[in-house]
Amino acid sequence: MTEIDFVPSAYTADREEGSVTWQAPSNIALIKYWGKRGNQIPANPSLSFTLNKCLTTTTVSYKKLSSRSDNFSFDLLFDDLPKEDFKPKIKSFFVKIEEYMPFLKDYHFLINTSNTFPHSSGIASSASGMAALALCLMDIERVLNLSADEDFFKRKASFLARLGSGSACRSIDGEIITWGIHKAIATSSDLYAVKYSDEVHKVFKNYRDTILLVHKGQKQVSSTLGHNLMHNHPFAAQRFNQAHENLVKLKSVLASGDLEGFVAIVEQEALTLHAMMMTSSPYFVLMMPNTLKIINAIWDFRKASKTHLCFTLDAGANVHLLYPKNEAAEVLQFIKDELVVYCENGQYICDEIGIGAKKL
Ligand code: DP6
């Protein structure tokens, strides 16, 4: 498919007003997306687990304008209160997707959004937020164009969400998702994410992700800025190759259930992501002293307990702890005994693999 396939032909139906609500999850990348070109095209393929409890719920109410407007007409509420500082991001999202959603200037929209996870907890709300909004808009388009089938609906929602925030395209479906062309994944695309449909060992069913909130404040460097620093990065080419190779390795690990292999790939990806940040120009560090203390404690615990607890990191100081369901009791005790002290206000979130977004 190409971009043109997402431009709709003339709408066949009309609707004066209505309202739709979608709930979309966050996701955690195992193979990291870091670096992009052109219009949100990833520099390398990524693979993620969809989460289950870190969710954004968005309601979009729409009302037809008396005549088509020259600008986008919308109001934005966050937790039922007006949120002016989120509006520029939504406006630039509308600009990027207008070509694919020509009805946008025919309506006034009231967008009401809320998260299940604490505000500015350092958990990417852009992934779940853009995914929930893209799904609401797709639902409105479905009313105007009755012919879209379920696969196309999800694919275009992912395509739109990607234009809002790259990792958001992986927050439509569950449970394991890939985005970006890879020779070993037949249906893979740079334009949208797809459900991972190769063999997955049962040990990865209900895999856990406990997110330790190390630092809840604003990050010093946004992801978008960090991605741009991969242009002319001295190690960019090697990194992009490594992501391709790690995806091949992860494919056989996912099929066989080799948890040692899983730990090695996931932790290497996390540390390479941060190594890229530390070696870009300008360089920056998003890990905090407590991030490193947690990593060292995990390594000691893994050795002593013979469990398969491992960590991954996003573009921030928080640590995601990944482990199989049958090790949950032992790992949770370890978190309470040894890791909670490193969390801001002792806060952490217990999540697990989820099945994707749903309409409410
Ligand atoms: C480190 O999707 O937040 O979490 O496309 O600029 O919105 P933009 O960036 P974003 O980048 C996420 C990067 C990451 C790795 C990942 O999720 O794959």
mmCIF file of C-alpha atoms and ligand atoms in Angstrom:
data_model
loop_
_atom_site.group_PDB
_atom_site.id
_atom_site.type_symbol
_atom_site.label_atom_id
_atom_site.label_comp_id
_atom_site.label_asym_id
_atom_site.label_seq_id
_atom_site.Cartn_x
_atom_site.Cartn_y
_atom_site.Cartn_z
ATOM 1 C CA MET A 1 0.000 0.000 0.000
ATOM 2 C CA THR A 2 1.089 3.591 -0.522
ATOM 3 C CA GLU A 3 -0.032 6.898 0.998
ATOM 4 C CA ILE A 4 -2.515 7.409 -1.862
ATOM 5 C CA ASP A 5 -4.494 4.357 -0.728
ATOM 6 C CA PHE A 6 -5.413 6.274 2.443
ATOM 7 C CA VAL A 7 -6.951 9.227 0.584
ATOM 8 C CA PRO A 8 -10.698 8.486 0.561
ATOM 9 C CA SER A 9 -12.860 8.857 -2.515
ATOM 10 C CA ALA A 10 -15.885 11.165 -2.116
ATOM 11 C CA TYR A 11 -17.909 10.374 1.017
ATOM 12 C CA THR A 12 -21.143 8.522 0.368
ATOM 13 C CA ALA A 13 -23.077 9.517 3.506
ATOM 14 C CA ASP A 14 -23.717 12.640 5.551
ATOM 15 C CA ARG A 15 -24.093 13.213 9.302
ATOM 16 C CA GLU A 16 -24.967 16.412 11.188
ATOM 17 C CA GLU A 17 -23.559 15.474 14.568
ATOM 18 C CA GLY A 18 -22.494 12.632 16.769
ATOM 19 C CA SER A 19 -20.028 11.403 19.349
ATOM 20 C CA VAL A 20 -17.544 8.512 19.540
ATOM 21 C CA THR A 21 -15.305 7.190 22.333
ATOM 22 C CA TRP A 22 -12.194 5.016 22.040
ATOM 23 C CA GLN A 23 -9.727 3.731 24.559
ATOM 24 C CA ALA A 24 -6.163 3.063 23.377
ATOM 25 C CA PRO A 25 -3.215 1.595 25.285
ATOM 26 C CA SER A 26 0.393 2.676 25.554
ATOM 27 C CA ASN A 27 3.040 0.267 24.265
ATOM 28 C CA ILE A 28 6.595 -0.655 25.185
ATOM 29 C CA ALA A 29 9.152 -1.209 22.437
ATOM 30 C CA LEU A 30 11.545 -4.155 22.710
ATOM 31 C CA ILE A 31 13.282 -3.269 19.425
ATOM 32 C CA LYS A 32 13.515 0.513 19.558
ATOM 33 C CA TYR A 33 12.481 3.117 17.009
ATOM 34 C CA TRP A 34 15.099 5.860 17.226
ATOM 35 C CA GLY A 35 15.754 7.894 14.106
ATOM 36 C CA LYS A 36 13.383 8.833 11.314
ATOM 37 C CA ARG A 37 13.300 10.487 7.911
ATOM 38 C CA GLY A 38 10.824 12.381 5.761
ATOM 39 C CA ASN A 39 7.246 12.252 6.906
ATOM 40 C CA GLN A 40 7.565 10.045 10.023
ATOM 41 C CA ILE A 41 9.257 7.151 8.212
ATOM 42 C CA PRO A 42 11.235 5.088 10.745
ATOM 43 C CA ALA A 43 14.959 4.632 10.154
ATOM 44 C CA ASN A 44 14.662 1.024 11.350
ATOM 45 C CA PRO A 45 11.890 -1.457 12.163
ATOM 46 C CA SER A 46 10.649 -1.717 15.760
ATOM 47 C CA LEU A 47 8.671 -4.297 17.742
ATOM 48 C CA SER A 48 6.535 -3.672 20.818
ATOM 49 C CA PHE A 49 4.313 -5.256 23.417
ATOM 50 C CA THR A 50 0.957 -3.514 23.642
ATOM 51 C CA LEU A 51 0.103 -2.636 27.244
ATOM 52 C CA ASN A 52 -3.184 -3.236 29.021
ATOM 53 C CA LYS A 53 -3.625 -0.713 31.825
ATOM 54 C CA CYS A 54 -1.806 2.442 30.717
ATOM 55 C CA LEU A 55 -4.681 3.811 28.644
ATOM 56 C CA THR A 56 -5.983 7.004 27.108
ATOM 57 C CA THR A 57 -9.735 7.409 26.713
ATOM 58 C CA THR A 58 -10.857 9.984 24.169
ATOM 59 C CA THR A 59 -14.340 11.136 23.216
ATOM 60 C CA VAL A 60 -14.773 13.193 20.073
ATOM 61 C CA SER A 61 -18.107 14.982 19.668
ATOM 62 C CA TYR A 62 -18.648 16.479 16.236
ATOM 63 C CA LYS A 63 -21.134 18.937 14.763
ATOM 64 C CA LYS A 64 -21.338 20.010 11.136
ATOM 65 C CA LEU A 65 -20.440 23.642 10.438
ATOM 66 C CA SER A 66 -22.861 25.768 8.404
ATOM 67 C CA SER A 67 -20.114 26.024 5.778
ATOM 68 C CA ARG A 68 -16.687 24.474 5.334
ATOM 69 C CA SER A 69 -14.123 26.366 7.383
ATOM 70 C CA ASP A 70 -10.671 27.574 6.295
ATOM 71 C CA ASN A 71 -9.217 26.525 9.641
ATOM 72 C CA PHE A 72 -9.657 23.576 11.979
ATOM 73 C CA SER A 73 -12.398 24.215 14.507
ATOM 74 C CA PHE A 74 -11.967 22.297 17.768
ATOM 75 C CA ASP A 75 -11.914 22.546 21.539
ATOM 76 C CA LEU A 76 -9.842 20.357 23.779
ATOM 77 C CA LEU A 77 -10.561 19.102 27.280
ATOM 78 C CA PHE A 78 -8.178 17.104 29.433
ATOM 79 C CA ASP A 79 -9.930 15.451 32.389
ATOM 80 C CA ASP A 80 -12.989 17.596 31.511
ATOM 81 C CA LEU A 81 -11.032 20.868 31.800
ATOM 82 C CA PRO A 82 -9.900 23.092 28.894
ATOM 83 C CA LYS A 83 -6.259 22.412 28.002
ATOM 84 C CA GLU A 84 -4.982 25.154 25.728
ATOM 85 C CA ASP A 85 -1.339 24.001 25.754
ATOM 86 C CA PHE A 86 -2.252 20.656 24.100
ATOM 87 C CA LYS A 87 -3.971 22.424 21.192
ATOM 88 C CA PRO A 88 -0.931 23.229 18.980
ATOM 89 C CA LYS A 89 0.002 19.527 18.891
ATOM 90 C CA ILE A 90 -3.532 18.572 17.827
ATOM 91 C CA LYS A 91 -3.605 21.346 15.253
ATOM 92 C CA SER A 92 -0.351 20.200 13.659
ATOM 93 C CA PHE A 93 -1.712 16.631 13.693
ATOM 94 C CA PHE A 94 -4.824 17.837 11.812
ATOM 95 C CA VAL A 95 -2.616 19.648 9.287
ATOM 96 C CA LYS A 96 -0.648 16.443 8.656
ATOM 97 C CA ILE A 97 -3.701 14.206 8.240
ATOM 98 C CA GLU A 98 -6.072 16.601 6.449
ATOM 99 C CA GLU A 99 -5.261 15.114 3.043
ATOM 100 C CA TYR A 100 -6.421 11.705 4.319
ATOM 101 C CA MET A 101 -9.433 12.990 6.291
ATOM 102 C CA PRO A 102 -11.060 15.656 4.100
ATOM 103 C CA PHE A 103 -14.070 15.974 6.426
ATOM 104 C CA LEU A 104 -11.969 17.655 9.134
ATOM 105 C CA LYS A 105 -12.800 21.199 8.017
ATOM 106 C CA ASP A 106 -16.537 20.458 7.730
ATOM 107 C CA TYR A 107 -17.050 19.969 11.469
ATOM 108 C CA HIS A 108 -16.444 21.492 14.868
ATOM 109 C CA PHE A 109 -14.934 18.926 17.258
ATOM 110 C CA LEU A 110 -14.932 18.721 21.017
ATOM 111 C CA ILE A 111 -12.102 16.403 22.061
ATOM 112 C CA ASN A 112 -12.237 15.187 25.656
ATOM 113 C CA THR A 113 -9.332 13.037 26.757
ATOM 114 C CA SER A 114 -8.039 11.441 29.962
ATOM 115 C CA ASN A 115 -5.323 8.959 30.964
ATOM 116 C CA THR A 116 -5.402 6.113 33.472
ATOM 117 C CA PHE A 117 -1.776 6.774 34.379
ATOM 118 C CA PRO A 118 -0.650 9.824 36.345
ATOM 119 C CA HIS A 119 -0.218 13.023 34.365
ATOM 120 C CA SER A 120 3.436 13.781 33.476
ATOM 121 C CA SER A 121 4.526 10.467 34.961
ATOM 122 C CA GLY A 122 7.076 10.239 32.183
ATOM 123 C CA ILE A 123 4.967 7.536 30.514
ATOM 124 C CA ALA A 124 4.493 8.443 26.880
ATOM 125 C CA SER A 125 0.927 9.669 26.618
ATOM 126 C CA SER A 126 1.489 10.613 22.985
ATOM 127 C CA ALA A 127 1.335 6.955 21.884
ATOM 128 C CA SER A 128 -1.996 6.128 23.535
ATOM 129 C CA GLY A 129 -3.309 9.669 23.011
ATOM 130 C CA MET A 130 -2.674 9.868 19.284
ATOM 131 C CA ALA A 131 -3.919 6.306 18.800
ATOM 132 C CA ALA A 132 -7.209 7.030 20.621
ATOM 133 C CA LEU A 133 -7.746 10.232 18.628
ATOM 134 C CA ALA A 134 -6.936 8.541 15.301
ATOM 135 C CA LEU A 135 -9.463 5.783 16.109
ATOM 136 C CA CYS A 136 -12.171 8.329 16.947
ATOM 137 C CA LEU A 137 -11.563 10.107 13.640
ATOM 138 C CA MET A 138 -11.635 6.796 11.767
ATOM 139 C CA ASP A 139 -14.957 5.999 13.418
ATOM 140 C CA ILE A 140 -16.388 9.298 12.224
ATOM 141 C CA GLU A 141 -15.064 8.623 8.734
ATOM 142 C CA ARG A 142 -16.731 5.200 8.840
ATOM 143 C CA VAL A 143 -20.093 6.935 9.303
ATOM 144 C CA LEU A 144 -19.401 9.033 6.203
ATOM 145 C CA ASN A 145 -18.005 6.168 4.160
ATOM 146 C CA LEU A 146 -19.671 2.895 4.959
ATOM 147 C CA SER A 147 -17.432 0.724 2.799
ATOM 148 C CA ALA A 148 -14.265 0.547 4.980
ATOM 149 C CA ASP A 149 -13.600 -3.000 6.263
ATOM 150 C CA GLU A 150 -12.101 -3.864 9.675
ATOM 151 C CA ASP A 151 -8.539 -4.463 8.429
ATOM 152 C CA PHE A 152 -8.471 -1.215 6.505
ATOM 153 C CA PHE A 153 -9.976 0.607 9.507
ATOM 154 C CA LYS A 154 -7.128 -0.498 11.789
ATOM 155 C CA ARG A 155 -4.455 0.008 9.163
ATOM 156 C CA LYS A 156 -5.554 3.561 8.418
ATOM 157 C CA ALA A 157 -5.933 4.342 12.147
ATOM 158 C CA SER A 158 -2.319 3.198 12.603
ATOM 159 C CA PHE A 159 -1.244 5.209 9.539
ATOM 160 C CA LEU A 160 -2.872 8.373 10.963
ATOM 161 C CA ALA A 161 -1.557 7.794 14.496
ATOM 162 C CA ARG A 162 1.974 7.456 13.060
ATOM 163 C CA LEU A 163 1.700 10.943 11.607
ATOM 164 C CA GLY A 164 0.868 12.220 15.124
ATOM 165 C CA SER A 165 3.669 10.322 16.885
ATOM 166 C CA GLY A 166 5.675 7.438 15.437
ATOM 167 C CA SER A 167 5.268 4.993 18.312
ATOM 168 C CA ALA A 168 1.492 5.699 18.408
ATOM 169 C CA CYS A 169 1.021 3.569 15.283
ATOM 170 C CA ARG A 170 1.876 0.528 17.453
ATOM 171 C CA SER A 171 -0.967 1.320 19.909
ATOM 172 C CA ILE A 172 -3.978 0.266 17.821
ATOM 173 C CA ASP A 173 -3.775 -3.507 17.985
ATOM 174 C CA GLY A 174 -2.272 -6.087 20.364
ATOM 175 C CA GLU A 175 -0.460 -8.084 21.564
ATOM 176 C CA ILE A 176 2.862 -7.950 19.716
ATOM 177 C CA ILE A 177 3.261 -5.331 17.014
ATOM 178 C CA THR A 178 5.891 -4.393 14.440
ATOM 179 C CA TRP A 179 6.336 -1.202 12.506
ATOM 180 C CA GLY A 180 8.852 -0.584 9.728
ATOM 181 C CA ILE A 181 9.878 -2.665 6.749
ATOM 182 C CA HIS A 182 11.827 -5.796 7.620
ATOM 183 C CA LYS A 183 12.691 -8.563 5.176
ATOM 184 C CA ALA A 184 11.674 -11.307 7.604
ATOM 185 C CA ILE A 185 8.204 -9.856 8.261
ATOM 186 C CA ALA A 186 6.159 -10.262 5.120
ATOM 187 C CA THR A 187 3.412 -7.749 5.829
ATOM 188 C CA SER A 188 5.675 -5.095 7.414
ATOM 189 C CA SER A 189 5.348 -1.471 6.346
ATOM 190 C CA ASP A 190 6.934 1.887 7.104
ATOM 191 C CA LEU A 191 3.507 3.520 6.825
ATOM 192 C CA TYR A 192 1.632 1.650 9.556
ATOM 193 C CA ALA A 193 2.170 -1.019 12.174
ATOM 194 C CA VAL A 194 1.029 -4.624 11.805
ATOM 195 C CA LYS A 195 0.153 -7.369 14.246
ATOM 196 C CA TYR A 196 3.033 -9.796 14.685
ATOM 197 C CA SER A 197 1.659 -12.987 13.190
ATOM 198 C CA ASP A 198 4.602 -15.381 13.444
ATOM 199 C CA GLU A 199 4.792 -18.123 16.059
ATOM 200 C CA VAL A 200 4.835 -16.942 19.697
ATOM 201 C CA HIS A 201 5.693 -19.305 22.590
ATOM 202 C CA LYS A 202 3.126 -19.497 25.395
ATOM 203 C CA VAL A 203 5.588 -18.064 27.960
ATOM 204 C CA PHE A 204 5.012 -14.653 26.342
ATOM 205 C CA LYS A 205 1.256 -14.823 26.984
ATOM 206 C CA ASN A 206 0.391 -12.424 29.821
ATOM 207 C CA TYR A 207 3.996 -11.188 30.016
ATOM 208 C CA ARG A 208 4.271 -8.558 32.735
ATOM 209 C CA ASP A 209 5.562 -4.986 32.556
ATOM 210 C CA THR A 210 5.967 -3.167 35.864
ATOM 211 C CA ILE A 211 6.900 0.463 35.277
ATOM 212 C CA LEU A 212 9.035 2.069 37.948
ATOM 213 C CA LEU A 213 8.437 5.826 38.001
ATOM 214 C CA VAL A 214 11.938 7.103 38.672
ATOM 215 C CA HIS A 215 11.397 10.635 37.504
ATOM 216 C CA LYS A 216 7.971 12.082 36.819
ATOM 217 C CA GLY A 217 8.952 15.547 35.611
ATOM 218 C CA GLN A 218 9.366 16.891 32.114
ATOM 219 C CA LYS A 219 12.241 15.316 30.133
ATOM 220 C CA GLN A 220 15.140 17.615 29.195
ATOM 221 C CA VAL A 221 15.070 16.491 25.556
ATOM 222 C CA SER A 222 11.937 15.494 23.623
ATOM 223 C CA SER A 223 11.866 12.270 21.594
ATOM 224 C CA THR A 224 11.309 14.257 18.423
ATOM 225 C CA LEU A 225 14.520 16.192 19.008
ATOM 226 C CA GLY A 226 16.398 13.008 19.908
ATOM 227 C CA HIS A 227 15.241 11.299 16.673
ATOM 228 C CA ASN A 228 16.609 14.221 14.677
ATOM 229 C CA LEU A 229 20.021 13.841 16.282
ATOM 230 C CA MET A 230 20.314 10.448 14.536
ATOM 231 C CA HIS A 231 20.914 12.385 11.300
ATOM 232 C CA ASN A 232 24.714 12.548 10.912
ATOM 233 C CA HIS A 233 25.140 10.467 14.065
ATOM 234 C CA PRO A 234 28.520 8.681 13.873
ATOM 235 C CA PHE A 235 26.972 5.292 14.801
ATOM 236 C CA ALA A 236 23.627 5.618 12.997
ATOM 237 C CA ALA A 237 24.271 3.099 10.218
ATOM 238 C CA GLN A 238 25.528 0.432 12.652
ATOM 239 C CA ARG A 239 22.564 1.055 14.958
ATOM 240 C CA PHE A 240 19.994 0.693 12.177
ATOM 241 C CA ASN A 241 21.651 -2.567 11.063
ATOM 242 C CA GLN A 242 21.671 -3.805 14.650
ATOM 243 C CA ALA A 243 17.908 -3.226 14.944
ATOM 244 C CA HIS A 244 17.321 -5.317 11.789
ATOM 245 C CA GLU A 245 19.545 -8.094 13.150
ATOM 246 C CA ASN A 246 17.993 -7.989 16.615
ATOM 247 C CA LEU A 247 14.541 -8.351 15.101
ATOM 248 C CA VAL A 248 15.649 -11.539 13.334
ATOM 249 C CA LYS A 249 17.066 -12.873 16.614
ATOM 250 C CA LEU A 250 13.946 -11.852 18.536
ATOM 251 C CA LYS A 251 11.772 -13.701 16.017
ATOM 252 C CA SER A 252 13.380 -17.019 16.902
ATOM 253 C CA VAL A 253 13.348 -16.182 20.622
ATOM 254 C CA LEU A 254 9.615 -15.407 20.468
ATOM 255 C CA ALA A 255 8.977 -18.725 18.732
ATOM 256 C CA SER A 256 11.162 -20.901 21.001
ATOM 257 C CA GLY A 257 10.488 -19.188 24.340
ATOM 258 C CA ASP A 258 14.249 -18.799 24.981
ATOM 259 C CA LEU A 259 14.076 -16.341 27.874
ATOM 260 C CA GLU A 260 17.863 -15.912 28.224
ATOM 261 C CA GLY A 261 17.943 -14.870 24.587
ATOM 262 C CA PHE A 262 15.010 -12.513 25.213
ATOM 263 C CA VAL A 263 16.768 -10.811 28.132
ATOM 264 C CA ALA A 264 19.966 -10.297 26.106
ATOM 265 C CA ILE A 265 18.209 -8.669 23.135
ATOM 266 C CA VAL A 266 15.836 -6.478 25.163
ATOM 267 C CA GLU A 267 18.514 -5.081 27.482
ATOM 268 C CA GLN A 268 20.934 -4.501 24.610
ATOM 269 C CA GLU A 269 18.245 -2.543 22.739
ATOM 270 C CA ALA A 270 17.495 -0.384 25.798
ATOM 271 C CA LEU A 271 21.126 0.422 26.480
ATOM 272 C CA THR A 272 21.923 1.042 22.813
ATOM 273 C CA LEU A 273 19.031 3.529 22.658
ATOM 274 C CA HIS A 274 20.567 5.469 25.530
ATOM 275 C CA ALA A 275 24.079 5.046 24.099
ATOM 276 C CA MET A 276 22.825 6.779 20.944
ATOM 277 C CA MET A 277 21.624 9.689 23.075
ATOM 278 C CA MET A 278 24.919 9.880 24.935
ATOM 279 C CA THR A 279 26.933 9.910 21.689
ATOM 280 C CA SER A 280 24.864 12.323 19.601
ATOM 281 C CA SER A 281 25.818 15.918 19.017
ATOM 282 C CA PRO A 282 24.780 17.577 21.223
ATOM 283 C CA TYR A 283 24.859 14.597 23.638
ATOM 284 C CA PHE A 284 22.422 14.139 26.473
ATOM 285 C CA VAL A 285 21.657 11.673 29.271
ATOM 286 C CA LEU A 286 18.099 10.747 30.243
ATOM 287 C CA MET A 287 18.950 8.057 32.769
ATOM 288 C CA MET A 288 19.094 9.213 36.376
ATOM 289 C CA PRO A 289 21.262 7.820 39.203
ATOM 290 C CA ASN A 290 18.293 5.722 40.362
ATOM 291 C CA THR A 291 17.862 4.268 36.861
ATOM 292 C CA LEU A 292 21.368 2.794 37.135
ATOM 293 C CA LYS A 293 20.802 1.614 40.698
ATOM 294 C CA ILE A 294 17.701 -0.261 39.519
ATOM 295 C CA ILE A 295 19.564 -1.818 36.581
ATOM 296 C CA ASN A 296 22.341 -3.064 38.849
ATOM 297 C CA ALA A 297 19.858 -4.407 41.380
ATOM 298 C CA ILE A 298 18.049 -6.282 38.581
ATOM 299 C CA TRP A 299 21.293 -7.888 37.436
ATOM 300 C CA ASP A 300 22.125 -9.018 40.970
ATOM 301 C CA PHE A 301 18.617 -10.311 41.562
ATOM 302 C CA ARG A 302 18.502 -12.186 38.243
ATOM 303 C CA LYS A 303 21.751 -13.962 39.049
ATOM 304 C CA ALA A 304 20.682 -14.899 42.571
ATOM 305 C CA SER A 305 17.070 -15.840 41.825
ATOM 306 C CA LYS A 306 17.494 -17.573 38.441
ATOM 307 C CA THR A 307 14.427 -15.692 37.242
ATOM 308 C CA HIS A 308 14.238 -13.978 33.849
ATOM 309 C CA LEU A 309 13.498 -10.460 35.003
ATOM 310 C CA CYS A 310 14.895 -7.888 32.577
ATOM 311 C CA PHE A 311 14.518 -4.188 31.972
ATOM 312 C CA THR A 312 13.883 -1.852 29.105
ATOM 313 C CA LEU A 313 13.906 1.930 28.915
ATOM 314 C CA ASP A 314 12.046 4.496 26.862
ATOM 315 C CA ALA A 315 13.357 7.968 26.171
ATOM 316 C CA GLY A 316 13.365 8.809 29.876
ATOM 317 C CA ALA A 317 14.566 7.740 33.319
ATOM 318 C CA ASN A 318 11.709 5.327 34.135
ATOM 319 C CA VAL A 319 12.434 1.608 34.048
ATOM 320 C CA HIS A 320 10.112 -1.033 32.569
ATOM 321 C CA LEU A 321 10.537 -4.424 34.250
ATOM 322 C CA LEU A 322 9.605 -7.321 31.977
ATOM 323 C CA TYR A 323 9.038 -10.843 33.290
ATOM 324 C CA PRO A 324 6.900 -13.931 32.682
ATOM 325 C CA LYS A 325 3.672 -14.386 34.626
ATOM 326 C CA ASN A 326 4.929 -17.459 36.513
ATOM 327 C CA GLU A 327 7.736 -15.381 38.077
ATOM 328 C CA ALA A 328 5.424 -12.535 39.118
ATOM 329 C CA ALA A 329 5.186 -13.315 42.845
ATOM 330 C CA GLU A 330 8.969 -13.448 43.331
ATOM 331 C CA VAL A 331 9.609 -10.360 41.188
ATOM 332 C CA LEU A 332 6.902 -8.271 42.883
ATOM 333 C CA GLN A 333 8.360 -9.085 46.279
ATOM 334 C CA PHE A 334 11.788 -7.988 45.013
ATOM 335 C CA ILE A 335 10.293 -4.732 43.688
ATOM 336 C CA LYS A 336 8.670 -3.987 47.037
ATOM 337 C CA ASP A 337 11.753 -4.929 49.048
ATOM 338 C CA GLU A 338 14.493 -3.370 46.940
ATOM 339 C CA LEU A 339 13.306 -1.165 44.095
ATOM 340 C CA VAL A 340 10.451 0.977 45.425
ATOM 341 C CA VAL A 341 12.998 3.142 47.261
ATOM 342 C CA TYR A 342 14.296 4.335 43.882
ATOM 343 C CA CYS A 343 10.845 5.414 42.639
ATOM 344 C CA GLU A 344 9.618 8.987 43.004
ATOM 345 C CA ASN A 345 7.069 8.931 45.839
ATOM 346 C CA GLY A 346 7.375 5.137 45.788
ATOM 347 C CA GLN A 347 5.213 4.982 42.658
ATOM 348 C CA TYR A 348 5.118 2.139 40.150
ATOM 349 C CA ILE A 349 2.506 0.753 37.757
ATOM 350 C CA CYS A 350 1.784 -2.947 37.271
ATOM 351 C CA ASP A 351 0.879 -3.636 33.663
ATOM 352 C CA GLU A 352 0.953 -6.564 31.250
ATOM 353 C CA ILE A 353 0.576 -7.368 27.562
ATOM 354 C CA GLY A 354 -2.807 -6.287 26.215
ATOM 355 C CA ILE A 355 -4.976 -6.898 23.169
ATOM 356 C CA GLY A 356 -5.200 -3.351 21.834
ATOM 357 C CA ALA A 357 -7.614 -0.445 21.582
ATOM 358 C CA LYS A 358 -11.362 -0.752 22.021
ATOM 359 C CA LYS A 359 -14.459 1.269 21.299
ATOM 360 C CA LEU A 360 -16.464 2.258 24.373
HETATM 361 C C1 DP6 B 1 12.368 5.688 22.674
HETATM 362 O O1 DP6 B 1 7.135 8.012 18.981
HETATM 363 O O2 DP6 B 1 7.693 9.493 20.947
HETATM 364 O O3 DP6 B 1 10.031 5.352 22.885
HETATM 365 O O4 DP6 B 1 7.645 10.019 16.375
HETATM 366 O O5 DP6 B 1 8.800 12.004 17.314
HETATM 367 O O6 DP6 B 1 6.570 11.307 18.237
HETATM 368 P P1 DP6 B 1 7.872 10.863 17.600
HETATM 369 O O7 DP6 B 1 8.652 9.997 18.682
HETATM 370 P P2 DP6 B 1 8.125 8.882 19.663
HETATM 371 O O8 DP6 B 1 9.486 8.068 19.903
HETATM 372 C C2 DP6 B 1 9.509 6.963 20.743
HETATM 373 C C3 DP6 B 1 10.872 6.470 20.924
HETATM 374 C C4 DP6 B 1 11.075 5.391 21.948
HETATM 375 C C5 DP6 B 1 11.247 4.035 21.293
HETATM 376 C C6 DP6 B 1 10.017 3.351 20.770
HETATM 377 O O9 DP6 B 1 8.921 3.534 21.324
HETATM 378 O O10 DP6 B 1 10.184 2.577 19.805
#
